[in-house]
CSV table of C-alpha atoms in Angstrom, one decimal:
chain,number,residue,atom,x,y,z
A,708,MET,CA,8.0,23.6,-28.4
A,709,ASP,CA,11.3,22.1,-29.7
A,710,ASN,CA,13.2,24.3,-27.2
A,711,PHE,CA,11.1,22.9,-24.4
A,712,LYS,CA,11.7,19.3,-25.5
A,713,THR,CA,15.4,19.9,-25.6
A,714,LEU,CA,15.3,21.4,-22.1
A,715,TYR,CA,13.2,18.6,-20.8
A,716,GLY,CA,15.4,15.9,-22.3
A,717,TYR,CA,18.5,17.6,-20.9
A,718,GLU,CA,17.0,17.9,-17.4
A,719,LEU,CA,15.8,14.3,-17.3
A,720,LYS,CA,19.2,13.0,-18.4
A,721,LYS,CA,20.9,15.2,-15.8
A,722,ILE,CA,18.8,13.5,-13.1
A,723,ILE,CA,19.1,9.9,-14.3
A,724,ARG,CA,22.9,10.1,-14.9
A,725,ARG,CA,23.7,11.3,-11.4
A,726,LYS,CA,25.7,8.7,-9.4
A,727,ILE,CA,23.4,9.1,-6.5
A,728,VAL,CA,20.6,7.4,-8.5
A,729,LEU,CA,22.7,4.2,-9.0
A,730,VAL,CA,23.9,4.2,-5.4
A,731,THR,CA,20.4,4.6,-4.0
A,732,ALA,CA,18.9,2.0,-6.4
A,733,ALA,CA,21.7,-0.4,-5.3
A,734,ILE,CA,20.6,0.0,-1.7
A,735,MET,CA,16.8,0.2,-2.1
A,736,LEU,CA,16.0,-2.4,-4.8
A,737,PRO,CA,17.6,-5.3,-2.8
A,738,ILE,CA,15.3,-4.3,0.1
A,739,VAL,CA,12.3,-4.5,-2.2
A,740,ILE,CA,13.4,-7.9,-3.4
A,741,PHE,CA,14.0,-9.2,0.1
A,742,THR,CA,10.6,-7.9,1.2
A,743,VAL,CA,8.8,-9.9,-1.5
A,744,ILE,CA,10.7,-13.1,-1.0
A,745,ALA,CA,11.1,-13.0,2.8
A,746,ALA,CA,8.1,-15.3,3.4
A,747,LEU,CA,9.9,-18.1,1.6
A,748,LEU,CA,13.3,-17.8,3.4
A,749,GLY,CA,14.5,-19.6,6.5
A,750,ASP,CA,13.2,-22.4,8.6
A,751,TYR,CA,10.3,-22.9,11.1
A,752,TYR,CA,11.3,-23.8,14.6
A,753,ALA,CA,9.2,-24.9,17.6
A,754,ASN,CA,10.8,-25.3,21.1
A,755,GLY,CA,14.2,-25.0,19.5
A,756,VAL,CA,13.5,-27.9,17.0
A,757,LYS,CA,13.4,-27.4,13.3
A,758,ILE,CA,9.9,-28.4,12.0
A,759,ASP,CA,10.1,-27.4,8.4
A,760,THR,CA,11.4,-24.9,5.9
A,761,HIS,CA,9.2,-21.9,5.1
A,762,TYR,CA,9.4,-22.7,1.4
A,763,HIS,CA,8.1,-26.2,1.9
A,764,MET,CA,5.3,-24.9,4.2
A,765,PHE,CA,4.3,-22.5,1.5
A,766,GLN,CA,4.2,-25.2,-1.1
A,767,THR,CA,2.1,-27.4,1.1
A,768,ASP,CA,-0.4,-24.7,2.0
A,769,LYS,CA,-0.5,-23.6,-1.7
A,770,GLU,CA,-1.6,-27.1,-2.7
A,771,TYR,CA,-4.3,-27.2,-0.1
A,772,GLN,CA,-5.6,-23.7,-1.1
A,773,GLN,CA,-5.7,-24.6,-4.8
A,774,ARG,CA,-7.8,-27.7,-4.0
A,775,LEU,CA,-10.3,-25.4,-2.3
A,776,SER,CA,-10.1,-22.7,-5.0
A,777,GLY,CA,-13.5,-22.2,-6.7
A,778,ARG,CA,-15.6,-23.5,-3.8
A,779,SER,CA,-18.2,-21.4,-2.1
A,780,ILE,CA,-17.5,-20.6,1.5
A,781,ASP,CA,-21.0,-21.8,2.5
A,782,GLN,CA,-22.5,-23.9,5.2
A,783,SER,CA,-21.1,-27.1,3.7
A,784,LEU,CA,-17.5,-25.9,3.5
A,785,LEU,CA,-17.7,-24.3,7.0
A,786,GLU,CA,-18.8,-27.7,8.4
A,787,GLU,CA,-16.0,-29.5,6.7
A,788,MET,CA,-13.5,-27.0,8.1
A,789,LYS,CA,-15.0,-27.4,11.6
A,790,ALA,CA,-15.0,-31.2,11.4
A,791,GLY,CA,-11.3,-31.1,10.6
A,792,TYR,CA,-10.4,-28.9,13.5
A,793,ASP,CA,-12.6,-30.9,15.9
A,794,LYS,CA,-10.3,-33.8,15.4
A,795,ILE,CA,-7.5,-31.9,17.1
A,796,PRO,CA,-7.2,-32.9,20.8
A,797,SER,CA,-8.8,-30.0,22.8
A,798,ASP,CA,-6.2,-30.2,25.6
A,799,VAL,CA,-3.2,-29.5,23.3
A,800,GLU,CA,-2.0,-25.9,23.3
A,801,ALA,CA,0.4,-26.0,20.3
A,802,TYR,CA,-2.2,-27.7,18.2
A,803,THR,CA,-0.5,-26.9,14.9
A,804,LEU,CA,2.2,-29.3,15.8
A,805,THR,CA,-0.2,-32.3,16.2
A,806,LYS,CA,-0.6,-35.0,13.6
A,807,GLU,CA,-4.3,-34.4,13.7
A,808,TYR,CA,-3.8,-30.8,12.6
A,809,GLU,CA,-1.6,-31.9,9.7
A,810,ALA,CA,-3.9,-34.6,8.5
A,811,TYR,CA,-7.4,-33.1,9.0
A,812,ALA,CA,-7.3,-29.4,9.8
A,813,ARG,CA,-4.4,-27.9,7.8
A,814,PRO,CA,-6.1,-28.5,4.4
A,815,TYR,CA,-8.8,-26.0,5.7
A,816,SER,CA,-6.5,-23.5,7.5
A,817,ALA,CA,-7.2,-20.8,4.9
A,818,ILE,CA,-11.0,-21.1,5.5
A,819,PHE,CA,-10.3,-21.1,9.3
A,820,GLN,CA,-8.4,-17.8,8.9
A,821,PHE,CA,-11.2,-16.4,6.8
A,822,VAL,CA,-13.8,-17.1,9.5
A,823,ARG,CA,-11.5,-15.7,12.1
A,824,ASN,CA,-11.1,-12.4,10.3
A,825,THR,CA,-14.7,-12.2,9.0
A,826,ALA,CA,-16.3,-12.8,12.4
A,827,ASN,CA,-13.6,-11.1,14.4
A,828,MET,CA,-13.0,-14.2,16.6
A,829,THR,CA,-10.0,-15.6,18.3
A,830,VAL,CA,-8.5,-19.0,17.5
A,831,SER,CA,-10.1,-20.6,20.6
A,832,GLU,CA,-13.4,-19.0,19.8
A,833,VAL,CA,-13.4,-20.4,16.2
A,834,ARG,CA,-12.5,-23.9,17.5
A,835,GLN,CA,-15.4,-23.8,20.0
A,836,TRP,CA,-17.8,-22.2,17.4
A,837,ALA,CA,-20.6,-24.3,15.9
A,838,ALA,CA,-20.2,-23.7,12.2
A,839,ASP,CA,-23.1,-21.5,11.1
A,840,GLU,CA,-23.0,-19.4,7.9
A,841,GLU,CA,-25.7,-17.0,9.1
A,842,ASP,CA,-24.0,-16.6,12.5
A,843,MET,CA,-20.7,-15.7,10.8
A,844,HIS,CA,-22.4,-13.0,8.8
A,845,ALA,CA,-24.2,-11.6,11.9
A,846,MET,CA,-20.9,-11.4,13.8
A,847,ARG,CA,-19.3,-9.7,10.8
A,848,GLN,CA,-22.1,-7.1,10.8
A,849,ARG,CA,-21.5,-6.4,14.5
A,850,MET,CA,-17.8,-6.1,13.9
A,851,LEU,CA,-18.4,-3.6,11.0
A,852,GLU,CA,-20.8,-1.5,13.1
A,853,GLU,CA,-18.3,-1.3,16.0
A,854,THR,CA,-15.5,-0.3,13.6
A,855,ARG,CA,-17.6,2.5,12.1
A,856,GLU,CA,-18.3,3.8,15.6
A,857,GLU,CA,-14.6,3.7,16.5
A,858,LEU,CA,-13.7,5.6,13.3
A,859,ARG,CA,-16.3,8.3,14.2
A,860,LEU,CA,-18.1,7.9,10.9
A,861,THR,CA,-21.0,10.1,10.2
A,862,GLN,CA,-24.5,8.7,9.7
A,863,GLY,CA,-24.2,9.4,6.0
A,864,GLU,CA,-21.0,7.3,5.8
A,865,LYS,CA,-22.6,4.5,7.8
A,866,VAL,CA,-25.4,4.4,5.2
A,867,PHE,CA,-22.9,4.5,2.4
A,868,TRP,CA,-20.9,1.6,3.7
A,869,GLN,CA,-23.9,-0.5,4.5
A,870,GLU,CA,-25.1,0.0,0.9
A,871,GLN,CA,-21.7,-1.3,-0.3
A,872,GLU,CA,-21.9,-4.2,2.1
A,873,ASP,CA,-25.3,-5.1,0.8
A,874,ASN,CA,-23.8,-5.3,-2.7
A,875,LEU,CA,-21.3,-8.0,-1.8
A,876,GLU,CA,-22.0,-11.5,-2.9
A,877,TRP,CA,-22.4,-14.1,-0.2
A,878,PRO,CA,-21.4,-16.8,0.1
A,879,MET,CA,-18.0,-15.8,-1.3
A,880,THR,CA,-16.0,-18.1,-3.6
A,881,PHE,CA,-12.6,-19.0,-2.2
A,882,VAL,CA,-9.6,-18.5,-4.6
A,883,TYR,CA,-5.9,-19.0,-4.2
A,884,LYS,CA,-4.4,-15.5,-4.3
A,885,ASP,CA,-1.0,-15.6,-2.5
A,886,GLY,CA,0.7,-13.6,-5.3
A,887,TYR,CA,-1.7,-10.7,-4.8
A,888,TRP,CA,-1.6,-11.1,-1.0
A,889,GLN,CA,2.2,-10.7,-1.0
A,890,LEU,CA,2.0,-7.6,-3.1
A,891,PHE,CA,-0.7,-6.2,-0.7
A,892,ASP,CA,1.3,-7.1,2.4
A,893,CYS,CA,4.6,-5.7,1.1
A,894,MET,CA,3.2,-2.4,-0.3
A,895,ASN,CA,3.9,-0.2,2.7
A,896,THR,CA,7.6,-1.1,2.7
A,897,ILE,CA,7.9,-0.9,-1.1
A,898,GLY,CA,6.2,2.5,-1.0
A,899,LEU,CA,8.5,3.9,1.7
A,900,MET,CA,11.6,2.7,-0.1
A,901,MET,CA,10.3,4.3,-3.3
A,902,LEU,CA,9.6,7.7,-1.6
A,903,ILE,CA,13.0,7.7,0.1
A,904,MET,CA,14.8,7.0,-3.3
A,905,ILE,CA,12.8,9.8,-5.0
A,906,THR,CA,13.7,12.2,-2.1
A,907,VAL,CA,17.4,11.3,-2.2
A,908,CYS,CA,17.7,11.6,-6.0
A,909,LEU,CA,15.7,14.9,-6.3
A,910,SER,CA,16.7,16.8,-3.2
A,911,SER,CA,19.6,18.6,-4.7
A,912,VAL,CA,18.3,19.3,-8.3
A,913,PHE,CA,17.7,23.0,-7.7
A,914,ALA,CA,20.1,23.4,-4.7
A,915,GLU,CA,23.0,22.1,-6.8
A,916,GLU,CA,22.6,24.9,-9.3
A,917,HIS,CA,22.9,27.5,-6.5
A,918,ALA,CA,25.8,25.7,-4.8
A,919,LYS,CA,27.8,25.4,-8.0
A,920,ARG,CA,26.7,29.0,-9.0
A,921,THR,CA,25.5,27.8,-12.4
A,922,ASP,CA,22.2,29.7,-11.5
A,923,GLN,CA,23.8,32.9,-12.9
A,924,LEU,CA,24.0,31.4,-16.4
A,925,ILE,CA,20.6,29.6,-16.2
A,926,LEU,CA,18.5,32.5,-14.8
A,927,CYS,CA,20.0,35.0,-17.2
A,928,SER,CA,19.4,32.9,-20.3
A,929,ARG,CA,16.4,33.3,-22.6
A,930,TYR,CA,14.4,30.4,-21.1
A,931,GLY,CA,16.0,30.3,-17.7
A,932,ARG,CA,13.2,31.7,-15.5
A,933,HIS,CA,10.3,30.0,-17.2
A,934,LYS,CA,10.6,27.1,-19.6
A,935,ALA,CA,13.7,25.8,-17.8
A,936,TYR,CA,11.7,25.5,-14.5
A,937,TRP,CA,8.8,23.7,-16.1
A,938,ALA,CA,11.2,21.4,-17.9
A,939,LYS,CA,12.7,20.5,-14.6
A,940,ILE,CA,9.3,19.8,-13.0
A,941,LEU,CA,8.3,17.6,-16.0
A,942,ALA,CA,11.6,15.8,-15.8
A,943,GLU,CA,11.0,15.2,-12.0
A,944,ILE,CA,7.5,13.9,-12.7
A,945,SER,CA,8.9,11.5,-15.3
A,946,PHE,CA,11.7,10.4,-13.0
A,947,SER,CA,9.3,9.8,-10.2
A,948,LEU,CA,7.0,7.7,-12.5
A,949,LEU,CA,10.1,5.8,-13.8
A,950,VAL,CA,11.2,4.9,-10.2
A,951,SER,CA,7.6,3.9,-9.3
A,952,ILE,CA,7.3,1.7,-12.4
A,953,VAL,CA,10.7,0.0,-11.8
A,954,TYR,CA,9.7,-0.8,-8.2
A,955,ILE,CA,6.2,-2.0,-9.2
A,956,VAL,CA,7.4,-4.2,-12.1
A,957,LEU,CA,10.1,-5.7,-9.9
A,958,ALA,CA,7.6,-6.5,-7.1
A,959,PHE,CA,4.9,-7.8,-9.5
A,960,GLY,CA,7.4,-9.9,-11.4
A,961,LEU,CA,8.8,-11.5,-8.3
A,962,ALA,CA,5.4,-12.1,-6.6
A,963,PHE,CA,3.9,-13.7,-9.6
A,964,ALA,CA,7.0,-15.8,-10.4
A,965,LEU,CA,7.3,-17.1,-6.8
A,966,TYR,CA,3.7,-17.2,-5.6
A,967,GLY,CA,1.6,-17.3,-8.8
A,968,ALA,CA,-0.8,-14.9,-10.4
A,969,ASP,CA,-4.0,-16.8,-9.7
A,970,GLY,CA,-7.0,-15.2,-8.0
A,971,PHE,CA,-7.4,-11.8,-9.8
A,972,SER,CA,-11.2,-12.1,-9.8
A,973,GLY,CA,-11.6,-13.2,-6.2
A,974,ALA,CA,-13.5,-10.9,-3.7
A,975,PHE,CA,-11.2,-8.4,-2.0
A,976,GLN,CA,-12.8,-9.4,1.3
A,977,LEU,CA,-10.8,-12.6,1.1
A,978,MET,CA,-7.7,-10.5,1.8
A,979,TYR,CA,-9.2,-7.5,3.7
A,980,THR,CA,-12.3,-8.6,5.4
A,981,ASN,CA,-13.4,-5.4,7.1
A,982,TYR,CA,-13.7,-3.4,3.9
A,983,SER,CA,-17.2,-3.3,2.4
A,984,TYR,CA,-16.6,-1.9,-1.1
A,985,PRO,CA,-17.2,-4.5,-3.9
A,986,LEU,CA,-13.7,-4.9,-5.4
A,987,SER,CA,-11.9,-7.9,-6.7
A,988,VAL,CA,-8.5,-8.9,-5.4
A,989,GLY,CA,-6.7,-7.8,-8.5
A,990,GLU,CA,-8.6,-4.5,-8.7
A,991,ALA,CA,-7.6,-3.7,-5.1
A,992,VAL,CA,-3.9,-4.4,-5.8
A,993,LEU,CA,-3.9,-2.3,-8.9
A,994,ILE,CA,-5.6,0.6,-7.1
A,995,SER,CA,-3.0,0.3,-4.3
A,996,TYR,CA,0.0,0.5,-6.6
A,997,SER,CA,-1.6,3.3,-8.6
A,998,MET,CA,-1.9,5.3,-5.4
A,999,LEU,CA,1.8,4.5,-4.8
A,1000,MET,CA,2.7,6.1,-8.2
A,1001,ILE,CA,0.6,9.2,-7.5
A,1002,ALA,CA,2.2,9.6,-4.0
A,1003,GLY,CA,5.6,9.3,-5.6
A,1004,VAL,CA,4.9,12.1,-8.1
A,1005,LEU,CA,3.6,14.5,-5.4
A,1006,THR,CA,6.6,13.7,-3.1
A,1007,GLY,CA,8.9,14.5,-6.0
A,1008,ILE,CA,7.2,17.9,-6.7
A,1009,PHE,CA,7.3,18.7,-2.9
A,1010,VAL,CA,11.0,17.8,-2.7
A,1011,MET,CA,11.8,20.0,-5.8
A,1012,MET,CA,10.0,23.0,-4.2
A,1013,LEU,CA,11.9,22.6,-0.9
A,1014,SER,CA,15.2,22.2,-2.8
A,1015,GLU,CA,14.6,25.6,-4.4
A,1016,LEU,CA,13.2,27.2,-1.3
A,1017,LEU,CA,16.0,26.0,1.0
A,1018,HIS,CA,18.9,26.1,-1.5
A,1019,SER,CA,20.2,23.1,0.3
A,1020,GLY,CA,20.2,19.5,-0.9
A,1021,ILE,CA,21.2,18.2,2.5
A,1022,GLY,CA,18.6,20.3,4.3
A,1023,THR,CA,15.9,19.2,1.9
A,1024,LEU,CA,16.9,15.5,2.3
A,1025,ALA,CA,17.1,15.7,6.1
A,1026,LEU,CA,13.7,17.5,6.4
A,1027,VAL,CA,11.7,15.1,4.1
A,1028,VAL,CA,13.3,11.9,5.3
A,1029,GLY,CA,13.0,13.1,8.9
A,1030,MET,CA,9.2,13.7,8.3
A,1031,ILE,CA,8.8,10.2,6.8
A,1032,ILE,CA,10.6,8.6,9.8
A,1033,LEU,CA,8.7,10.8,12.3
A,1034,LEU,CA,5.3,9.9,10.8
A,1035,LEU,CA,6.1,6.2,11.3
A,1036,PHE,CA,5.8,6.8,15.0
A,1037,PHE,CA,3.3,9.6,15.1
A,1038,ASN,CA,-0.4,9.0,15.3
A,1039,ILE,CA,-3.5,11.2,15.9
A,1040,PRO,CA,-6.3,9.5,17.8
A,1041,GLU,CA,-9.4,8.6,15.9
A,1042,GLN,CA,-11.5,11.0,18.1
A,1043,TYR,CA,-9.9,13.9,16.2
A,1044,ARG,CA,-11.5,12.9,13.0
A,1045,ALA,CA,-10.4,15.6,10.6
A,1046,ALA,CA,-6.8,15.8,11.7
A,1047,SER,CA,-6.5,12.0,11.8
A,1048,GLN,CA,-8.0,11.7,8.3
A,1049,LEU,CA,-5.7,14.4,6.8
A,1050,LEU,CA,-2.7,12.8,8.3
A,1051,SER,CA,-3.5,9.5,6.6
A,1052,TYR,CA,-3.5,11.3,3.3
A,1053,ILE,CA,0.2,12.4,3.5
A,1054,PRO,CA,2.1,10.4,0.9
A,1055,SER,CA,4.3,8.5,3.3
A,1056,GLU,CA,1.1,7.4,5.2
A,1057,PHE,CA,-1.0,6.8,2.1
A,1058,VAL,CA,1.3,4.1,0.7
A,1059,ALA,CA,-0.2,1.9,3.5
A,1060,VAL,CA,-3.2,-0.3,2.6
A,1061,TRP,CA,-5.1,0.7,5.8
A,1062,SER,CA,-5.0,4.4,4.6
A,1063,ILE,CA,-6.0,3.6,1.0
A,1064,PHE,CA,-8.9,1.4,2.1
A,1065,SER,CA,-10.0,3.4,5.1
A,1066,SER,CA,-13.7,3.6,5.8
A,1067,ARG,CA,-13.4,7.4,6.3
A,1068,THR,CA,-14.8,9.1,3.1
A,1069,VAL,CA,-14.9,12.6,1.5
A,1070,SER,CA,-18.2,14.2,0.8
A,1071,LEU,CA,-18.5,16.6,-2.1
A,1072,ALA,CA,-21.5,18.0,-4.0
A,1073,GLY,CA,-23.8,15.5,-2.4
A,1074,ARG,CA,-21.6,12.6,-3.4
A,1075,THR,CA,-19.5,10.3,-1.3
A,1076,PHE,CA,-15.9,9.4,-2.3
A,1077,THR,CA,-13.7,6.7,-0.9
A,1078,ALA,CA,-10.1,7.6,0.1
A,1079,TRP,CA,-8.6,6.1,-3.1
A,1080,GLN,CA,-11.1,8.1,-5.2
A,1081,ALA,CA,-10.6,11.4,-3.5
A,1082,VAL,CA,-6.9,11.5,-2.7
A,1083,PRO,CA,-5.7,11.5,-6.3
A,1084,ILE,CA,-7.7,14.7,-6.9
A,1085,LEU,CA,-6.2,16.2,-3.7
A,1086,TYR,CA,-2.7,15.2,-4.9
A,1087,ILE,CA,-3.2,16.9,-8.3
A,1088,LEU,CA,-4.3,20.1,-6.6
A,1089,ALA,CA,-1.5,20.0,-4.0
A,1090,GLY,CA,1.1,19.2,-6.7
A,1091,GLY,CA,-0.1,22.2,-8.7
A,1092,ILE,CA,0.2,24.5,-5.7
A,1093,PHE,CA,3.7,23.2,-4.9
A,1094,ALA,CA,4.8,23.6,-8.5
A,1095,VAL,CA,3.4,27.2,-8.8
A,1096,ALA,CA,4.9,28.1,-5.4
A,1097,GLY,CA,8.3,26.8,-6.4
A,1098,LYS,CA,8.0,28.7,-9.7
A,1099,ARG,CA,7.5,32.0,-7.9
A,1100,VAL,CA,10.5,31.5,-5.7
A,1101,TYR,CA,12.6,30.3,-8.7
A,1102,ALA,CA,11.6,33.1,-11.0
A,1103,ASN,CA,12.0,35.9,-8.4
A,1104,TYR,CA,15.4,34.7,-7.1
A,1105,GLN,CA,18.1,37.3,-7.6
A,1106,VAL,CA,21.6,36.0,-8.1
A,1107,SER,CA,23.1,39.2,-6.7
A,1108,GLY,CA,21.2,38.7,-3.5
A,1109,ARG,CA,23.5,35.8,-2.5
């Protein structure tokens, strides 16, 4: 056991102390910082004229939302919102630039947006809508039914999601939640930057040994073909988790410092209205970033396996990063249900909130599991397969065969 600890510590230090780790972090971490703070930067222009700064606009809207925080989005609040928007002249196209919008409607803009998303209406439709809480719920139900049909959900899945929908509490209570919203909105970019850093830093771990021909010494040593391999894999898992934690701590720290940490207990549907599972805002964000960590670990194991299989760090890096970039532009139509669902489970795809909170489920032993419940299990199985496959290649490699 002491020998394994020594090997593990050596392999982890070897990964962390590589210059490529510092270089990659120096490139990727500023991107993460910019992604979180971007909403506060710059000015807002209309027709070439500066109207306001984004930071001041955020502060104004934050104050309005905090005034509404804790109120039920019921008939009374809907009517207040509608009364404010009714004061805007109907013949003005750029209505957000009017003094009537600033004075009467803007304080309710968050409720206006919630109604838009919940009932799947356009801006003009909401402005012409007669505020009616029951009508909003009916339109939401029609929107959910149409979405389930588009996703080719089975009858069992439709029943499952309707049961979840019935468990939601209506009317919902509005809360200020911009800190969590920013984390939710930035997660896809943060996740991709994390996966790229893990790939860059781990792509040559095994390949470097073959390139420098230190494999002769390692594979001929007492623990070279067995313990050394598992020490490398454990070091990779630790490094991937460390990178994930750094990214997450940085993102959470910035988001809460700039936007606030209020709203943890608010209903998730305030942020993602077409999802029926009863989660809170905070729970959904924690689930999202937990999935990001798991995706990072699986990616690291896959990269290590390829590094040993290809004996080329550059080849491994090009292949994995190429796959990540390709999948940004590749899509399988919803009508091919199984293929489309499997594609959404690939780590570079599963760091997106629309994949984590997809309505497509996994059925097993008579039970229904959501994507964020099923995918971690699939990742553990896939990670085990990749690790064992890499072990066979590593242990069977013959130095003389070079």
